[in-house]
Amino acid sequence: MLIHSLFIIHILNIISSVLVVGQFMPQQRFLQTSVLDNDRVRWYILGGNYDTQSTSDLSEVLYLDLSKPFNTSLPPWNRDLSTIPFAIELSTACITSSSIFLIGGEMHDPTTQILSPLPPPVLTLNLTNYNWTIPNITGMNNSFLGRQTLQAVIDDSGKIFLNGGINFTDHIKLTGTIFGDMNILDTNTMTWSTLPIQSIPMTGYTATLIKTGEILYIGGESENTPPGTLIDINQIHKFNTKSLIWSTMPTNGDKISNRFRHSAVLTQNGTIIIFGGQSSTNYIQAPPDLVMLDTNVYPMKWRALNVSPTNAPPSLTCHSATLFDNFMIIAFGKITVASGGSGKLNSQIYVFDTLNNEWVTSTNRTSNSTNLNNKSTNIISNSQIPVVIILFIVIGLIIFFTIAGALIYRKYRNYIMEKKSTESFHDLLAT
């Protein structure tokens, strides 16, 4: 019986191990940057801050494996071995076929968390050998050094456009100089240029390249001395990447609050979906959380997306978002509050189906659909199949060893009883 019990305990330990093996769950963070690698079907998350302190920056590189559908309860996170040379936050990133360009940001020593006095403006990660290097760039604009909280955009020719950003002069009060210059990095020749014509100073905005070759700059701050000055979200600033000319366009539609540190993704039908952001330096929520800008009409039109709150994320700022297979994927960030205070950091990911305008828990469209009788289907997503198979195998092994243990125990008990019976018989003959 003891052997039988030990067998059961051992199998239960195996089950516990199976359920946690391969399920890397990254810690909470905000102020990270991200980039989508369509060639390798990965969404990279770089750096960030895990505890809202200046001494808690991360040098970690994560990626979400998008090669198969997944469930938000078990996202396929992986930790890349190519650690960033600096612990970094408030940076931006772009990707080419061979490299990730990590640009700007606040950099700290990854061990001591001491602020780097002369951070490199650009770091590159080679996607073949996964080595980090500081590239040699011709014509570097020295005023760009230390620039933070801007968003890079890369066009089809390999030119990276970097507008504005902030250079913090007080890291405690988080105040500094906001810029309005347009910097361009040609990744083919590794040359840097700064345009003489400037836009309004801006930081904390989103930048989206649309099919016309124009970059749309939405929201952000133009002055961050408390309480700060937010850019009118109803006045879209456009930059033409061909003519290198700035222009503005008014919008109409639903009333949308001004915000910064929000996210924006461009859908295949030409609409931009904005999520989250904050309306002040105190992480105050900017309602509504989920809005859409139709870029196909003139003037462009805002629409608040009133969708079911089921599976929806909390209001977030300083998060990351990307669009893959018509799903907007949101990760990490800081939870905003309605009226002052400081919200918690988020460690979860959320998925918005841009085709059906609903928050879902899986990137498997079949598992999100319903049949004609409005009954939920029970189709298991591909990412869960290996786990289910393993569980069935483990359960089968438990049944097998339970039966085998019972048979062995019964045989052993019969053997003992026979032995005792034989001994009793011999004792009887002896008397």
Coordinates of C-alpha atoms in Angstrom, one line a residue:
M1 CA 0.0 0.0 0.0
L2 CA 2.9 2.3 0.8
I3 CA 4.4 1.8 -2.7
H4 CA 1.0 2.6 -4.2
S5 CA 0.7 5.9 -2.3
L6 CA 4.2 6.9 -3.3
F7 CA 3.4 6.3 -6.9
I8 CA 0.3 8.6 -6.7
I9 CA 2.3 11.4 -5.0
H10 CA 5.0 11.1 -7.7
I11 CA 2.5 11.3 -10.5
L12 CA 0.9 14.4 -9.0
N13 CA 4.3 16.1 -8.8
I14 CA 4.7 15.3 -12.5
I15 CA 1.4 17.0 -13.3
S16 CA 2.5 20.1 -11.4
S17 CA 5.8 20.2 -13.3
V18 CA 4.0 19.8 -16.7
L19 CA 1.7 22.7 -16.0
V20 CA 4.5 25.2 -15.4
V21 CA 7.2 24.0 -17.8
G22 CA 7.5 26.4 -20.8
Q23 CA 5.1 28.9 -19.3
F24 CA 7.4 31.9 -19.0
M25 CA 5.4 34.8 -17.6
P26 CA 7.2 38.2 -17.6
Q27 CA 6.9 40.6 -14.8
Q28 CA 4.8 43.8 -15.0
R29 CA 6.3 46.9 -16.6
F30 CA 5.6 50.2 -18.3
L31 CA 7.5 52.7 -20.5
Q32 CA 8.9 49.9 -22.6
T33 CA 9.1 50.0 -26.4
S34 CA 8.0 47.4 -28.9
V35 CA 8.4 46.4 -32.6
L36 CA 6.7 43.8 -34.8
D37 CA 8.9 41.4 -36.7
N38 CA 6.7 40.1 -39.6
D39 CA 9.5 38.0 -41.0
R40 CA 10.0 36.0 -37.9
V41 CA 6.4 36.4 -36.7
R42 CA 7.4 37.8 -33.3
W43 CA 6.4 40.9 -31.3
Y44 CA 9.5 42.2 -29.5
I45 CA 9.2 44.1 -26.2
L46 CA 12.4 46.0 -25.2
G47 CA 13.3 47.4 -21.8
G48 CA 10.8 49.2 -19.6
N49 CA 10.4 49.9 -15.9
Y50 CA 9.0 47.3 -13.5
D51 CA 8.4 49.4 -10.3
T52 CA 7.8 53.0 -11.3
Q53 CA 11.2 53.9 -9.8
S54 CA 14.2 55.4 -11.6
T55 CA 16.2 52.5 -10.2
S56 CA 14.1 49.7 -11.7
D57 CA 14.7 49.9 -15.4
L58 CA 15.0 46.6 -17.4
S59 CA 17.6 45.4 -20.0
E60 CA 15.4 42.5 -20.9
V61 CA 14.3 41.6 -24.4
L62 CA 11.0 39.7 -24.7
Y63 CA 9.1 38.4 -27.6
L64 CA 5.6 37.1 -28.1
D65 CA 5.5 34.2 -30.5
L66 CA 2.7 34.9 -33.1
S67 CA 3.4 31.9 -35.3
K68 CA 0.3 30.2 -33.9
P69 CA -3.0 31.3 -32.4
F70 CA -2.8 31.8 -28.6
N71 CA -5.1 32.4 -25.6
T72 CA -4.6 35.4 -23.5
S73 CA -4.6 33.2 -20.4
L74 CA -1.5 31.4 -21.6
P75 CA 0.4 33.8 -24.0
P76 CA 3.5 32.4 -25.6
W77 CA 6.1 34.8 -24.1
N78 CA 9.8 34.1 -24.5
R79 CA 12.8 35.8 -23.0
D80 CA 15.5 36.5 -25.6
L81 CA 19.0 35.9 -24.6
S82 CA 20.3 39.1 -26.3
T83 CA 20.1 41.4 -23.3
I84 CA 20.3 45.1 -24.0
P85 CA 23.7 46.6 -22.9
F86 CA 21.8 49.2 -20.9
A87 CA 18.7 49.1 -18.7
I88 CA 16.4 51.4 -20.7
E89 CA 13.0 53.1 -20.7
L90 CA 11.2 55.7 -22.8
S91 CA 13.0 54.7 -26.0
T92 CA 11.6 53.9 -29.5
A93 CA 12.3 51.2 -32.0
C94 CA 12.1 50.3 -35.7
I95 CA 13.0 47.1 -37.6
T96 CA 14.5 46.3 -40.9
S97 CA 15.0 42.8 -42.4
S98 CA 18.2 42.3 -40.5
S99 CA 18.2 44.6 -37.5
I100 CA 16.3 46.2 -34.7
F101 CA 17.1 49.9 -34.2
L102 CA 16.7 51.0 -30.5
I103 CA 16.7 54.7 -30.4
G104 CA 16.9 57.3 -27.6
G105 CA 15.6 56.6 -24.2
E106 CA 16.8 56.9 -20.6
M107 CA 19.7 54.5 -20.0
H108 CA 21.0 53.1 -16.8
D109 CA 23.8 50.6 -15.9
P110 CA 21.9 47.3 -15.7
T111 CA 23.7 46.3 -12.5
T112 CA 24.0 49.5 -10.5
Q113 CA 21.1 51.4 -12.1
I114 CA 23.3 54.5 -12.3
L115 CA 22.1 56.9 -14.9
S116 CA 24.3 56.9 -18.0
P117 CA 25.7 60.4 -18.6
L118 CA 26.5 59.9 -22.3
P119 CA 24.0 57.3 -23.6
P120 CA 24.4 56.3 -27.3
P121 CA 21.7 57.7 -29.5
V122 CA 21.2 54.4 -31.3
L123 CA 21.7 50.7 -30.5
T124 CA 21.2 47.9 -33.1
L125 CA 20.4 44.3 -32.5
N126 CA 21.5 42.0 -35.4
L127 CA 18.7 39.5 -36.0
T128 CA 21.1 36.9 -37.4
N129 CA 23.7 36.6 -34.6
Y130 CA 21.7 38.5 -31.9
N131 CA 24.6 40.8 -31.0
W132 CA 24.1 44.4 -29.9
T133 CA 26.3 47.1 -31.3
I134 CA 26.6 50.9 -31.3
P135 CA 26.5 51.8 -35.0
N136 CA 28.7 54.5 -36.7
I137 CA 26.4 57.2 -37.9
T138 CA 27.5 60.1 -40.1
G139 CA 26.1 63.6 -39.5
M140 CA 24.7 62.8 -36.0
N141 CA 22.7 65.7 -34.5
N142 CA 24.2 66.2 -31.0
S143 CA 21.1 67.9 -29.7
F144 CA 19.3 64.5 -30.2
L145 CA 21.5 62.9 -27.5
G146 CA 19.4 61.9 -24.5
R147 CA 16.1 62.3 -26.4
Q148 CA 13.1 60.4 -25.0
T149 CA 9.4 59.7 -25.4
L150 CA 9.2 59.9 -29.1
Q151 CA 8.0 57.4 -31.7
A152 CA 10.0 56.3 -34.7
V153 CA 8.5 55.4 -38.1
I154 CA 10.3 53.6 -40.9
D155 CA 9.3 53.8 -44.6
D156 CA 9.7 51.3 -47.4
S157 CA 13.1 52.8 -48.4
G158 CA 14.6 52.2 -44.9
K159 CA 14.5 55.8 -43.7
I160 CA 13.6 56.2 -40.0
F161 CA 11.7 59.5 -39.1
L162 CA 12.1 60.8 -35.6
N163 CA 10.1 63.8 -34.6
G164 CA 10.4 65.9 -31.4
G165 CA 10.8 64.1 -28.1
I166 CA 11.9 65.4 -24.7
N167 CA 15.3 65.8 -23.0
F168 CA 14.6 65.6 -19.3
T169 CA 16.5 68.2 -17.2
D170 CA 14.9 67.1 -14.0
H171 CA 14.4 63.3 -13.6
I172 CA 12.6 63.7 -10.3
K173 CA 10.0 66.3 -11.4
L174 CA 10.1 64.8 -15.0
T175 CA 10.4 68.2 -16.6
G176 CA 12.6 69.1 -19.5
T177 CA 12.9 70.6 -23.0
I178 CA 10.4 69.4 -25.7
F179 CA 11.7 69.5 -29.3
G180 CA 9.9 70.0 -32.6
D181 CA 12.7 69.0 -35.0
M182 CA 12.4 66.2 -37.6
N183 CA 15.5 63.9 -37.6
I184 CA 15.9 61.2 -40.3
L185 CA 18.2 58.2 -40.1
D186 CA 18.9 56.5 -43.4
T187 CA 19.6 52.8 -42.4
N188 CA 21.1 52.0 -45.9
T189 CA 23.9 54.6 -45.6
M190 CA 23.8 55.1 -41.8
T191 CA 23.6 58.9 -42.3
W192 CA 21.7 61.3 -40.1
S193 CA 20.0 64.5 -41.2
T194 CA 17.9 67.1 -39.4
L195 CA 15.4 69.2 -41.3
P196 CA 15.5 73.0 -41.0
I197 CA 11.7 73.3 -40.8
Q198 CA 10.2 72.3 -37.5
S199 CA 6.7 71.4 -36.3
I200 CA 5.3 72.4 -32.9
P201 CA 7.2 70.8 -30.0
M202 CA 5.7 67.4 -29.2
T203 CA 6.4 64.3 -27.1
G204 CA 4.3 61.4 -25.9
Y205 CA 2.4 61.3 -29.3
T206 CA 1.7 58.4 -31.7
A207 CA 3.1 58.4 -35.2
T208 CA 1.3 56.3 -37.9
L209 CA 2.5 56.0 -41.5
I210 CA -0.5 55.7 -43.9
K211 CA -0.6 54.6 -47.5
T212 CA -0.3 58.1 -48.9
G213 CA 3.2 58.3 -47.5
E214 CA 2.2 60.7 -44.8
I215 CA 2.9 60.3 -41.1
L216 CA 0.0 61.2 -38.8
Y217 CA 1.0 62.6 -35.4
I218 CA -1.8 62.2 -32.9
G219 CA -2.0 63.7 -29.4
G220 CA 1.0 64.2 -27.2
E221 CA 2.3 67.1 -25.1
S222 CA 3.9 70.4 -26.2
E223 CA 4.8 71.6 -22.7
N224 CA 5.3 69.3 -19.7
T225 CA 5.8 71.7 -16.9
P226 CA 2.9 70.8 -14.5
P227 CA 0.1 70.7 -15.3
G228 CA 1.4 70.5 -18.9
T229 CA 0.0 71.5 -22.2
L230 CA -1.6 68.8 -24.3
I231 CA -1.8 68.9 -28.1
D232 CA -5.3 69.2 -29.6
I233 CA -6.2 65.7 -30.7
N234 CA -8.7 67.2 -33.1
Q235 CA -5.9 68.9 -35.1
I236 CA -3.9 66.2 -36.8
H237 CA -0.3 67.1 -37.7
K238 CA 0.9 65.5 -41.0
F239 CA 4.4 65.0 -42.3
N240 CA 4.8 64.0 -46.0
T241 CA 7.8 61.6 -46.2
K242 CA 8.2 62.4 -49.9
S243 CA 8.1 66.2 -50.0
L244 CA 9.3 66.6 -46.4
I245 CA 6.5 69.2 -45.8
W246 CA 4.4 69.6 -42.7
S247 CA 0.6 70.3 -42.8
T248 CA -2.4 70.0 -40.5
M249 CA -5.8 68.6 -40.9
P250 CA -8.9 69.2 -38.7
T251 CA -11.1 66.3 -37.7
N252 CA -14.8 66.0 -36.8
G253 CA -17.0 63.3 -35.3
D254 CA -17.3 62.2 -31.7
K255 CA -15.7 64.2 -28.9
I256 CA -12.3 62.7 -27.9
S257 CA -10.2 63.9 -24.9
N258 CA -6.7 65.1 -25.5
R259 CA -4.1 62.6 -24.3
F260 CA -0.5 61.4 -24.4
R261 CA 1.3 58.1 -24.0
H262 CA -1.5 56.3 -25.7
S263 CA -1.2 53.7 -28.5
A264 CA -2.2 53.6 -32.1
V265 CA -2.4 50.8 -34.7
L266 CA -3.3 51.1 -38.4
T267 CA -5.9 48.6 -39.6
Q268 CA -6.0 47.2 -43.1
N269 CA -9.0 49.3 -44.1
G270 CA -7.1 52.6 -43.3
T271 CA -8.5 53.3 -39.9
I272 CA -6.4 54.1 -36.8
I273 CA -7.4 52.6 -33.5
I274 CA -6.3 54.5 -30.5
F275 CA -6.3 53.0 -27.0
G276 CA -5.7 54.5 -23.6
G277 CA -3.3 57.3 -22.7
Q278 CA -3.4 59.8 -19.9
S279 CA -4.7 63.4 -19.7
S280 CA -2.2 64.7 -17.1
T281 CA 1.1 63.9 -15.5
N282 CA -0.8 62.2 -12.6
Y283 CA -1.8 59.3 -14.8
I284 CA -5.4 60.5 -15.1
Q285 CA -7.6 58.5 -17.5
A286 CA -8.3 60.1 -20.9
P287 CA -11.8 59.0 -22.0
P288 CA -13.0 57.3 -24.0
D289 CA -10.4 54.5 -23.8
L290 CA -11.1 53.1 -27.3
V291 CA -11.5 55.3 -30.3
M292 CA -11.1 55.1 -34.1
L293 CA -9.9 57.7 -36.6
D294 CA -11.2 57.2 -40.2
T295 CA -8.4 58.4 -42.5
N296 CA -10.3 57.6 -45.7
V297 CA -12.6 60.6 -45.4
Y298 CA -12.0 64.4 -45.5
P299 CA -11.9 65.7 -42.9
M300 CA -10.8 62.7 -41.0
K301 CA -13.5 61.5 -38.5
W302 CA -13.3 60.4 -34.9
R303 CA -15.6 57.6 -33.6
A304 CA -15.8 56.3 -30.0
L305 CA -16.0 52.6 -30.1
N306 CA -18.8 51.5 -27.7
V307 CA -18.0 47.8 -27.3
S308 CA -18.8 45.2 -24.7
P309 CA -16.5 45.5 -21.6
T310 CA -16.2 41.7 -21.5
N311 CA -12.5 40.7 -21.8
A312 CA -11.5 44.4 -22.0
P313 CA -8.4 45.7 -20.4
P314 CA -8.4 48.4 -17.7
S315 CA -7.6 51.9 -18.8
L316 CA -3.9 51.9 -19.6
T317 CA -1.1 54.3 -20.4
C318 CA 2.6 53.8 -21.2
H319 CA 1.6 50.4 -22.7
S320 CA 2.5 48.7 -26.0
A321 CA 0.2 47.8 -28.9
T322 CA 0.6 46.2 -32.3
L323 CA -1.7 44.9 -35.0
F324 CA -1.3 41.3 -36.3
D325 CA -3.8 39.4 -38.4
N326 CA -6.4 42.0 -37.7
F327 CA -6.0 41.6 -34.0
M328 CA -4.8 44.6 -31.9
I329 CA -2.6 43.1 -29.1
I330 CA -2.0 45.2 -26.0
A331 CA 0.6 44.5 -23.4
F332 CA 1.9 45.9 -20.1
G333 CA 1.5 49.6 -19.2
K334 CA 0.2 51.5 -16.1
I335 CA -3.4 51.5 -15.1
T336 CA -4.8 55.0 -15.1
V337 CA -7.1 56.4 -12.5
A338 CA -10.2 58.6 -12.7
S339 CA -9.1 61.3 -10.3
G340 CA -5.6 61.4 -8.9
G341 CA -3.4 58.8 -7.3
S342 CA -1.3 56.2 -9.1
G343 CA -2.5 53.0 -10.6
K344 CA -0.9 49.6 -10.6
L345 CA 1.3 48.2 -13.3
N346 CA -0.2 45.7 -15.7
S347 CA 1.4 42.3 -16.5
Q348 CA -1.4 41.0 -18.8
I349 CA -2.0 41.1 -22.5
Y350 CA -5.4 41.8 -24.2
V351 CA -6.7 41.3 -27.7
F352 CA -9.1 43.4 -29.7
D353 CA -10.7 41.9 -32.8
T354 CA -10.7 44.8 -35.3
L355 CA -12.9 42.9 -37.7
N356 CA -15.8 42.3 -35.2
N357 CA -15.0 45.2 -32.8
E358 CA -14.9 43.1 -29.7
W359 CA -12.4 42.1 -27.0
V360 CA -11.5 38.5 -27.2
T361 CA -9.4 35.9 -25.3
S362 CA -8.0 34.1 -28.3
T363 CA -6.4 34.9 -31.7
N364 CA -8.1 31.8 -33.1
R365 CA -11.1 33.2 -34.8
T366 CA -12.9 29.9 -34.8
S367 CA -12.8 29.7 -31.0
N368 CA -14.2 33.2 -30.8
S369 CA -17.2 32.6 -33.0
T370 CA -20.6 31.2 -32.1
N371 CA -22.9 28.8 -34.0
L372 CA -26.3 29.5 -35.4
N373 CA -27.9 28.6 -32.2
N374 CA -25.8 31.2 -30.4
K375 CA -24.1 28.4 -28.4
S376 CA -20.4 28.9 -27.6
T377 CA -18.2 26.5 -29.5
N378 CA -15.7 24.5 -27.5
I379 CA -12.9 24.4 -30.1
I380 CA -9.4 24.4 -28.5
S381 CA -6.9 26.9 -29.9
N382 CA -3.8 25.4 -31.5
S383 CA -1.6 26.8 -28.8
Q384 CA -3.5 24.8 -26.2
I385 CA -3.4 21.5 -28.0
P386 CA 0.0 20.4 -26.8
V387 CA -0.9 21.1 -23.2
V388 CA -4.2 19.1 -23.6
I389 CA -2.4 16.2 -25.1
I390 CA 0.2 16.2 -22.3
L391 CA -2.6 16.3 -19.7
F392 CA -4.4 13.3 -21.4
I393 CA -1.1 11.4 -21.4
V394 CA -0.5 12.2 -17.7
I395 CA -4.1 11.2 -16.8
G396 CA -3.6 8.0 -18.8
L397 CA -0.4 7.3 -16.9
I398 CA -2.1 7.9 -13.6
I399 CA -4.9 5.4 -14.5
F400 CA -2.3 2.9 -15.7
F401 CA -0.1 3.1 -12.6
T402 CA -3.2 3.1 -10.3
I403 CA -4.4 -0.1 -11.8
A404 CA -0.9 -1.6 -11.9
G405 CA -0.4 -0.6 -8.3
A406 CA -3.7 -2.1 -7.3
L407 CA -2.9 -5.4 -9.1
I408 CA 0.6 -5.5 -7.6
Y409 CA -0.8 -4.8 -4.1
R410 CA -3.5 -7.4 -4.5
K411 CA -1.0 -10.0 -5.7
Y412 CA 1.3 -9.1 -2.8
R413 CA -1.6 -9.4 -0.3
N414 CA -2.6 -12.8 -1.7
Y415 CA 1.0 -13.9 -1.5
I416 CA 1.2 -12.8 2.2
M417 CA -2.1 -14.5 3.0
E418 CA -1.0 -17.7 1.2
K419 CA 2.3 -17.6 3.1
K420 CA 0.6 -17.2 6.4
S421 CA -1.8 -20.0 5.6
T422 CA 1.1 -22.3 4.6
E423 CA 2.9 -21.4 7.8
S424 CA -0.2 -22.1 9.9
F425 CA -0.6 -25.4 8.1
H426 CA 3.0 -26.4 8.8
D427 CA 2.6 -25.3 12.5
L428 CA -0.5 -27.5 12.7
L429 CA 1.4 -30.5 11.3
A430 CA 4.2 -29.9 13.7
T431 CA 1.9 -30.2 16.7

